[in-house]
Amino acid sequence: MPKLPLDFYQKEDVVSVAKQLLGKLLFTRINGQLSGGIITETEAYDGIVDKACHAYGGKNTNRTATMFLGGGVTYVYLCYGIHHLLNVVSGKEGNPQAVLIRAIEPTVGIETMLRRRKMEKIAPRITAGPGALSQALGIDKQLNAKDLLADEIWIEDGNAYKDEEIVATTRIGVAYAQEHALWPFRFYIKGNKYVSKPNS
DNA sequence: TTCCCGATTTACT
DNA sequence: GTAAATCGGGAAA
């Protein structure tokens, strides 16, 4: 499958990008180890107007500078001192929008993922959840601000899902964002097992 | 420089 | 169901 083109990421509508990323194929090649799978769950972070977004209010710091880049690069950061979270930056340069990749369904390099996660057997929890997904794919801060059209981490075209096959609900872990925590910016594929929280 | 806290996961009680 | 792990960013001083 071909990689997604730059203009896919540079659309200004981050919610639409988040929905379209469902069913696409995310891959990493770390130290020659290829692994990846189908994106099953995403969340949108809508730049300066979104209290849950790190760049809310136009906050541009060492960390958030990555989100101000043009769409088509990664934004990886450490959360709770333990977990690396993978985002895809979208929108035009200067507009700090991003899509958090929360879960994938593994298709390639499953042995590699099992080893990284110290698991013996495949189970949905291997890549269901943003911290778990990053660990399985070998993602850490070294992969921040990488070009998604290069050969270290990239996304290929795949399935497109219709609205009725997508569930839209509230984001997770952003209660501090007050009323914005209620925005239905989390999307996942209906019925898929590789989703970070129990379907409801 | 100090202090507080997080876009989470996992191991316990 | 609840809590501990763990470190770097960001705001205050």
PDB file of C-alpha atoms (C1' of nucleotides) in Angstrom:
ATOM      1  CA  MET A   1       0.000   0.000   0.000  1.00  0.00           C
ATOM      2  CA  PRO A   2       1.193   3.561  -0.692  1.00  0.00           C
ATOM      3  CA  LYS A   3       1.990   5.939   2.117  1.00  0.00           C
ATOM      4  CA  LEU A   4      -0.543   8.623   2.867  1.00  0.00           C
ATOM      5  CA  PRO A   5       0.380  11.854   1.026  1.00  0.00           C
ATOM      6  CA  LEU A   6       1.299  15.081   2.777  1.00  0.00           C
ATOM      7  CA  ASP A   7      -1.991  16.768   1.961  1.00  0.00           C
ATOM      8  CA  PHE A   8      -3.867  14.086   3.918  1.00  0.00           C
ATOM      9  CA  TYR A   9      -2.286  15.473   7.101  1.00  0.00           C
ATOM     10  CA  GLN A  10      -2.453  19.127   6.174  1.00  0.00           C
ATOM     11  CA  LYS A  11      -6.222  19.450   6.096  1.00  0.00           C
ATOM     12  CA  GLU A  12      -7.397  21.941   8.707  1.00  0.00           C
ATOM     13  CA  ASP A  13     -10.157  19.718  10.071  1.00  0.00           C
ATOM     14  CA  VAL A  14      -8.420  17.590  12.698  1.00  0.00           C
ATOM     15  CA  VAL A  15     -11.633  15.750  13.596  1.00  0.00           C
ATOM     16  CA  SER A  16     -12.035  14.582  10.037  1.00  0.00           C
ATOM     17  CA  VAL A  17      -8.378  13.480   9.916  1.00  0.00           C
ATOM     18  CA  ALA A  18      -8.837  11.516  13.158  1.00  0.00           C
ATOM     19  CA  LYS A  19     -11.814   9.652  11.690  1.00  0.00           C
ATOM     20  CA  GLN A  20     -10.094   8.969   8.389  1.00  0.00           C
ATOM     21  CA  LEU A  21      -7.053   7.511  10.153  1.00  0.00           C
ATOM     22  CA  LEU A  22      -9.192   4.614  11.404  1.00  0.00           C
ATOM     23  CA  GLY A  23      -8.422   1.559   9.252  1.00  0.00           C
ATOM     24  CA  LYS A  24      -5.113   2.981   8.001  1.00  0.00           C
ATOM     25  CA  LEU A  25      -1.863   1.071   8.546  1.00  0.00           C
ATOM     26  CA  LEU A  26       0.749   2.335  10.991  1.00  0.00           C
ATOM     27  CA  PHE A  27       4.296   0.940  10.776  1.00  0.00           C
ATOM     28  CA  THR A  28       7.615   1.498  12.493  1.00  0.00           C
ATOM     29  CA  ARG A  29      11.053   0.238  11.531  1.00  0.00           C
ATOM     30  CA  ILE A  30      13.285   0.465  14.609  1.00  0.00           C
ATOM     31  CA  ASN A  31      16.781  -1.020  14.391  1.00  0.00           C
ATOM     32  CA  GLY A  32      15.678  -2.915  11.314  1.00  0.00           C
ATOM     33  CA  GLN A  33      12.656  -4.434  13.078  1.00  0.00           C
ATOM     34  CA  LEU A  34       9.432  -3.875  11.153  1.00  0.00           C
ATOM     35  CA  SER A  35       6.179  -3.878  13.095  1.00  0.00           C
ATOM     36  CA  GLY A  36       2.765  -2.323  12.749  1.00  0.00           C
ATOM     37  CA  GLY A  37      -0.950  -2.799  12.203  1.00  0.00           C
ATOM     38  CA  ILE A  38      -4.358  -1.293  11.602  1.00  0.00           C
ATOM     39  CA  ILE A  39      -5.300   1.887  13.454  1.00  0.00           C
ATOM     40  CA  THR A  40      -8.441   1.135  15.462  1.00  0.00           C
ATOM     41  CA  GLU A  41      -8.744   4.080  17.857  1.00  0.00           C
ATOM     42  CA  THR A  42      -7.824   7.791  17.721  1.00  0.00           C
ATOM     43  CA  GLU A  43      -8.480  11.058  19.500  1.00  0.00           C
ATOM     44  CA  ALA A  44      -8.448  14.584  18.069  1.00  0.00           C
ATOM     45  CA  TYR A  45      -6.732  17.508  19.820  1.00  0.00           C
ATOM     46  CA  ASP A  46      -7.930  20.738  18.321  1.00  0.00           C
ATOM     47  CA  GLY A  47      -5.114  23.226  18.818  1.00  0.00           C
ATOM     48  CA  ILE A  48      -5.408  26.568  20.568  1.00  0.00           C
ATOM     49  CA  VAL A  49      -9.155  26.404  21.256  1.00  0.00           C
ATOM     50  CA  ASP A  50      -9.014  22.993  22.996  1.00  0.00           C
ATOM     51  CA  LYS A  51      -8.296  23.033  26.721  1.00  0.00           C
ATOM     52  CA  ALA A  52      -7.220  19.394  26.604  1.00  0.00           C
ATOM     53  CA  CYS A  53      -4.543  20.180  24.002  1.00  0.00           C
ATOM     54  CA  HIS A  54      -1.030  20.927  25.231  1.00  0.00           C
ATOM     55  CA  ALA A  55      -0.919  23.912  22.897  1.00  0.00           C
ATOM     56  CA  TYR A  56      -4.158  25.406  24.259  1.00  0.00           C
ATOM     57  CA  GLY A  57      -4.175  29.177  24.021  1.00  0.00           C
ATOM     58  CA  GLY A  58      -1.210  29.130  21.630  1.00  0.00           C
ATOM     59  CA  LYS A  59       1.223  27.794  24.224  1.00  0.00           C
ATOM     60  CA  ASN A  60       4.408  27.188  22.248  1.00  0.00           C
ATOM     61  CA  THR A  61       7.215  25.641  24.306  1.00  0.00           C
ATOM     62  CA  ASN A  62      10.074  23.226  23.710  1.00  0.00           C
ATOM     63  CA  ARG A  63       7.684  20.339  23.999  1.00  0.00           C
ATOM     64  CA  THR A  64       4.678  21.660  22.094  1.00  0.00           C
ATOM     65  CA  ALA A  65       6.731  23.257  19.291  1.00  0.00           C
ATOM     66  CA  THR A  66       6.369  19.987  17.384  1.00  0.00           C
ATOM     67  CA  MET A  67       2.609  20.502  17.095  1.00  0.00           C
ATOM     68  CA  PHE A  68       3.107  23.876  15.464  1.00  0.00           C
ATOM     69  CA  LEU A  69       4.905  22.225  12.572  1.00  0.00           C
ATOM     70  CA  GLY A  70       2.964  21.468   9.413  1.00  0.00           C
ATOM     71  CA  GLY A  71       0.932  18.229   9.357  1.00  0.00           C
ATOM     72  CA  GLY A  72       2.682  14.969   8.542  1.00  0.00           C
ATOM     73  CA  VAL A  73       5.136  14.579  11.434  1.00  0.00           C
ATOM     74  CA  THR A  74       5.005  12.664  14.726  1.00  0.00           C
ATOM     75  CA  TYR A  75       4.581  14.192  18.177  1.00  0.00           C
ATOM     76  CA  VAL A  76       5.811  11.847  20.898  1.00  0.00           C
ATOM     77  CA  TYR A  77       6.027  12.764  24.558  1.00  0.00           C
ATOM     78  CA  LEU A  78       6.341  11.113  27.949  1.00  0.00           C
ATOM     79  CA  CYS A  79       3.314  10.976  30.218  1.00  0.00           C
ATOM     80  CA  TYR A  80       3.172  10.016  33.908  1.00  0.00           C
ATOM     81  CA  GLY A  81       6.927   9.551  33.738  1.00  0.00           C
ATOM     82  CA  ILE A  82       6.402   6.106  32.235  1.00  0.00           C
ATOM     83  CA  HIS A  83       4.479   6.061  28.998  1.00  0.00           C
ATOM     84  CA  HIS A  84       5.286   7.437  25.576  1.00  0.00           C
ATOM     85  CA  LEU A  85       2.248   8.645  23.638  1.00  0.00           C
ATOM     86  CA  LEU A  86       2.202   8.820  19.846  1.00  0.00           C
ATOM     87  CA  ASN A  87       0.428  11.618  18.008  1.00  0.00           C
ATOM     88  CA  VAL A  88       0.183  12.557  14.350  1.00  0.00           C
ATOM     89  CA  VAL A  89       0.462  16.294  13.781  1.00  0.00           C
ATOM     90  CA  SER A  90      -2.130  17.668  11.361  1.00  0.00           C
ATOM     91  CA  GLY A  91      -3.115  21.025   9.921  1.00  0.00           C
ATOM     92  CA  LYS A  92      -0.914  23.733   8.435  1.00  0.00           C
ATOM     93  CA  GLU A  93       2.274  25.052   9.996  1.00  0.00           C
ATOM     94  CA  GLY A  94       1.420  27.317  12.939  1.00  0.00           C
ATOM     95  CA  ASN A  95      -1.854  25.500  13.689  1.00  0.00           C
ATOM     96  CA  PRO A  96      -1.055  23.055  16.537  1.00  0.00           C
ATOM     97  CA  GLN A  97      -3.540  20.265  15.852  1.00  0.00           C
ATOM     98  CA  ALA A  98      -2.770  16.594  16.483  1.00  0.00           C
ATOM     99  CA  VAL A  99      -4.364  13.145  16.506  1.00  0.00           C
ATOM    100  CA  LEU A 100      -3.500  10.781  19.356  1.00  0.00           C
ATOM    101  CA  ILE A 101      -3.173   7.181  18.166  1.00  0.00           C
ATOM    102  CA  ARG A 102      -4.689   5.161  21.003  1.00  0.00           C
ATOM    103  CA  ALA A 103      -4.793   1.602  19.644  1.00  0.00           C
ATOM    104  CA  ILE A 104      -3.914  -0.616  16.663  1.00  0.00           C
ATOM    105  CA  GLU A 105      -4.669  -4.161  15.589  1.00  0.00           C
ATOM    106  CA  PRO A 106      -1.264  -5.822  15.012  1.00  0.00           C
ATOM    107  CA  THR A 107      -0.619  -7.385  11.592  1.00  0.00           C
ATOM    108  CA  VAL A 108       3.156  -7.300  11.084  1.00  0.00           C
ATOM    109  CA  GLY A 109       6.039  -8.085  13.460  1.00  0.00           C
ATOM    110  CA  ILE A 110       3.924  -9.687  16.142  1.00  0.00           C
ATOM    111  CA  GLU A 111       6.909 -11.626  17.518  1.00  0.00           C
ATOM    112  CA  THR A 112       8.795  -8.358  17.883  1.00  0.00           C
ATOM    113  CA  MET A 113       5.884  -6.756  19.709  1.00  0.00           C
ATOM    114  CA  LEU A 114       5.497  -9.696  22.068  1.00  0.00           C
ATOM    115  CA  ARG A 115       9.165  -9.424  22.983  1.00  0.00           C
ATOM    116  CA  ARG A 116       8.989  -5.664  23.556  1.00  0.00           C
ATOM    117  CA  ARG A 117       5.911  -6.063  25.737  1.00  0.00           C
ATOM    118  CA  LYS A 118       7.365  -9.096  27.553  1.00  0.00           C
ATOM    119  CA  MET A 119       4.276 -11.111  26.689  1.00  0.00           C
ATOM    120  CA  GLU A 120       4.164 -14.749  25.639  1.00  0.00           C
ATOM    121  CA  LYS A 121       0.890 -14.787  23.819  1.00  0.00           C
ATOM    122  CA  ILE A 122      -1.027 -12.363  21.637  1.00  0.00           C
ATOM    123  CA  ALA A 123      -3.885 -10.560  23.398  1.00  0.00           C
ATOM    124  CA  PRO A 124      -5.734  -7.328  22.611  1.00  0.00           C
ATOM    125  CA  ARG A 125      -4.050  -5.490  25.443  1.00  0.00           C
ATOM    126  CA  ILE A 126      -0.724  -5.740  23.610  1.00  0.00           C
ATOM    127  CA  THR A 127      -1.551  -2.615  21.576  1.00  0.00           C
ATOM    128  CA  ALA A 128      -4.848  -1.371  23.053  1.00  0.00           C
ATOM    129  CA  GLY A 129      -4.006   1.886  24.814  1.00  0.00           C
ATOM    130  CA  PRO A 130      -1.565   4.639  23.830  1.00  0.00           C
ATOM    131  CA  GLY A 131       1.222   3.671  26.233  1.00  0.00           C
ATOM    132  CA  ALA A 132       0.974  -0.020  25.368  1.00  0.00           C
ATOM    133  CA  LEU A 133       0.922   0.707  21.638  1.00  0.00           C
ATOM    134  CA  SER A 134       4.076   2.811  21.834  1.00  0.00           C
ATOM    135  CA  GLN A 135       5.890   0.116  23.770  1.00  0.00           C
ATOM    136  CA  ALA A 136       4.866  -2.599  21.306  1.00  0.00           C
ATOM    137  CA  LEU A 137       6.079  -0.564  18.323  1.00  0.00           C
ATOM    138  CA  GLY A 138       9.310   0.537  20.006  1.00  0.00           C
ATOM    139  CA  ILE A 139       8.310   4.202  20.035  1.00  0.00           C
ATOM    140  CA  ASP A 140      10.018   6.602  22.425  1.00  0.00           C
ATOM    141  CA  LYS A 141      11.107  10.239  22.504  1.00  0.00           C
ATOM    142  CA  GLN A 142      13.674   9.547  19.789  1.00  0.00           C
ATOM    143  CA  LEU A 143      10.731   9.349  17.391  1.00  0.00           C
ATOM    144  CA  ASN A 144       9.450  12.832  18.164  1.00  0.00           C
ATOM    145  CA  ALA A 145       9.042  15.178  15.173  1.00  0.00           C
ATOM    146  CA  LYS A 146       9.772  12.475  12.595  1.00  0.00           C
ATOM    147  CA  ASP A 147       8.602  12.854   9.004  1.00  0.00           C
ATOM    148  CA  LEU A 148       5.766  10.398   8.321  1.00  0.00           C
ATOM    149  CA  LEU A 149       6.858  10.126   4.699  1.00  0.00           C
ATOM    150  CA  ALA A 150      10.297   8.768   5.687  1.00  0.00           C
ATOM    151  CA  ASP A 151      11.247   5.175   6.568  1.00  0.00           C
ATOM    152  CA  GLU A 152      11.348   5.090  10.375  1.00  0.00           C
ATOM    153  CA  ILE A 153       7.646   5.546  11.080  1.00  0.00           C
ATOM    154  CA  TRP A 154       4.916   5.983   8.525  1.00  0.00           C
ATOM    155  CA  ILE A 155       1.222   5.383   7.708  1.00  0.00           C
ATOM    156  CA  GLU A 156      -0.060   3.563   4.623  1.00  0.00           C
ATOM    157  CA  ASP A 157      -3.471   3.759   3.024  1.00  0.00           C
ATOM    158  CA  GLY A 158      -6.055   1.179   4.068  1.00  0.00           C
ATOM    159  CA  ASN A 159      -9.718   0.753   4.796  1.00  0.00           C
ATOM    160  CA  ALA A 160     -12.080   3.707   4.917  1.00  0.00           C
ATOM    161  CA  TYR A 161     -14.892   3.355   7.423  1.00  0.00           C
ATOM    162  CA  LYS A 162     -18.342   4.837   7.123  1.00  0.00           C
ATOM    163  CA  ASP A 163     -19.770   6.968   9.899  1.00  0.00           C
ATOM    164  CA  GLU A 164     -22.063   4.174  11.032  1.00  0.00           C
ATOM    165  CA  GLU A 165     -19.037   1.908  11.560  1.00  0.00           C
ATOM    166  CA  ILE A 166     -17.296   4.511  13.719  1.00  0.00           C
ATOM    167  CA  VAL A 167     -18.149   5.249  17.329  1.00  0.00           C
ATOM    168  CA  ALA A 168     -17.611   8.863  18.459  1.00  0.00           C
ATOM    169  CA  THR A 169     -17.378   9.481  22.176  1.00  0.00           C
ATOM    170  CA  THR A 170     -15.569  11.557  24.806  1.00  0.00           C
ATOM    171  CA  ARG A 171     -11.819  11.530  25.265  1.00  0.00           C
ATOM    172  CA  ILE A 172     -10.060   9.727  28.075  1.00  0.00           C
ATOM    173  CA  GLY A 173      -7.979  11.135  30.894  1.00  0.00           C
ATOM    174  CA  VAL A 174      -8.723  14.781  30.171  1.00  0.00           C
ATOM    175  CA  ALA A 175     -11.151  15.638  32.973  1.00  0.00           C
ATOM    176  CA  TYR A 176      -8.961  18.628  33.849  1.00  0.00           C
ATOM    177  CA  ALA A 177     -10.064  20.229  30.562  1.00  0.00           C
ATOM    178  CA  GLN A 178     -13.488  20.889  32.104  1.00  0.00           C
ATOM    179  CA  GLU A 179     -16.274  21.361  29.555  1.00  0.00           C
ATOM    180  CA  HIS A 180     -13.947  20.432  26.704  1.00  0.00           C
ATOM    181  CA  ALA A 181     -13.618  16.979  28.224  1.00  0.00           C
ATOM    182  CA  LEU A 182     -17.152  16.415  26.941  1.00  0.00           C
ATOM    183  CA  TRP A 183     -16.279  17.004  23.309  1.00  0.00           C
ATOM    184  CA  PRO A 184     -16.864  13.795  21.268  1.00  0.00           C
ATOM    185  CA  PHE A 185     -13.332  13.713  19.852  1.00  0.00           C
ATOM    186  CA  ARG A 186     -12.520  10.044  20.478  1.00  0.00           C
ATOM    187  CA  PHE A 187     -13.164   7.616  17.632  1.00  0.00           C
ATOM    188  CA  TYR A 188     -12.912   3.859  17.337  1.00  0.00           C
ATOM    189  CA  ILE A 189     -14.036   1.098  14.995  1.00  0.00           C
ATOM    190  CA  LYS A 190     -17.299  -0.413  16.150  1.00  0.00           C
ATOM    191  CA  GLY A 191     -16.935  -3.980  17.409  1.00  0.00           C
ATOM    192  CA  ASN A 192     -13.126  -4.107  17.165  1.00  0.00           C
ATOM    193  CA  LYS A 193     -11.367  -5.864  20.044  1.00  0.00           C
ATOM    194  CA  TYR A 194      -8.295  -3.646  19.873  1.00  0.00           C
ATOM    195  CA  VAL A 195      -9.776  -0.676  21.703  1.00  0.00           C
ATOM    196  CA  SER A 196      -8.300   0.720  24.901  1.00  0.00           C
ATOM    197  CA  LYS A 197     -11.429   0.715  27.044  1.00  0.00           C
ATOM    198  CA  PRO A 198     -14.362  -1.661  27.111  1.00  0.00           C
ATOM    199  CA  ASN A 199     -16.834  -0.833  24.360  1.00  0.00           C
ATOM    200  CA  SER A 200     -19.979   0.757  25.617  1.00  0.00           C
TER     201      SER A 200
ATOM    202  C1'  DT B   1      15.760  26.178  40.935  1.00  0.00           C
ATOM    203  C1'  DT B   2      11.689  24.231  43.254  1.00  0.00           C
ATOM    204  C1'  DC B   3       7.378  22.189  43.150  1.00  0.00           C
ATOM    205  C1'  DC B   4       3.237  20.143  41.254  1.00  0.00           C
ATOM    206  C1'  DC B   5       1.024  17.133  38.216  1.00  0.00           C
ATOM    207  C1'  DG B   6      -0.124  14.515  33.951  1.00  0.00           C
ATOM    208  C1'  DA B   7      -3.668  12.639  26.665  1.00  0.00           C
ATOM    209  C1'  DT B   8      -1.582   5.676  31.604  1.00  0.00           C
ATOM    210  C1'  DT B   9      -0.792   0.971  32.995  1.00  0.00           C
ATOM    211  C1'  DT B  10      -0.417  -2.601  36.170  1.00  0.00           C
ATOM    212  C1'  DA B  11      -0.350  -4.809  40.409  1.00  0.00           C
ATOM    213  C1'  DC B  12      -2.619  -5.311  44.495  1.00  0.00           C
ATOM    214  C1'  DT B  13      -6.338  -5.285  48.329  1.00  0.00           C
TER     215       DT B  13
ATOM    216  C1'  DG C   1     -11.917  -0.752  43.196  1.00  0.00           C
ATOM    217  C1'  DT C   2      -7.643   1.647  44.471  1.00  0.00           C
ATOM    218  C1'  DA C   3      -2.969   2.977  44.435  1.00  0.00           C
ATOM    219  C1'  DA C   4       1.812   3.060  43.106  1.00  0.00           C
ATOM    220  C1'  DA C   5       5.290   3.815  39.672  1.00  0.00           C
ATOM    221  C1'  DT C   6       8.323   7.705  37.885  1.00  0.00           C
ATOM    222  C1'  DC C   7      10.298  11.828  35.218  1.00  0.00           C
ATOM    223  C1'  DG C   8      10.201  15.848  32.483  1.00  0.00           C
ATOM    224  C1'  DG C   9       7.457  20.000  31.334  1.00  0.00           C
ATOM    225  C1'  DG C  10       5.675  24.284  32.826  1.00  0.00           C
ATOM    226  C1'  DA C  11       4.671  27.865  36.134  1.00  0.00           C
ATOM    227  C1'  DA C  12       6.056  30.310  40.018  1.00  0.00           C
ATOM    228  C1'  DA C  13       9.685  32.372  42.709  1.00  0.00           C
TER     229       DA C  13
END
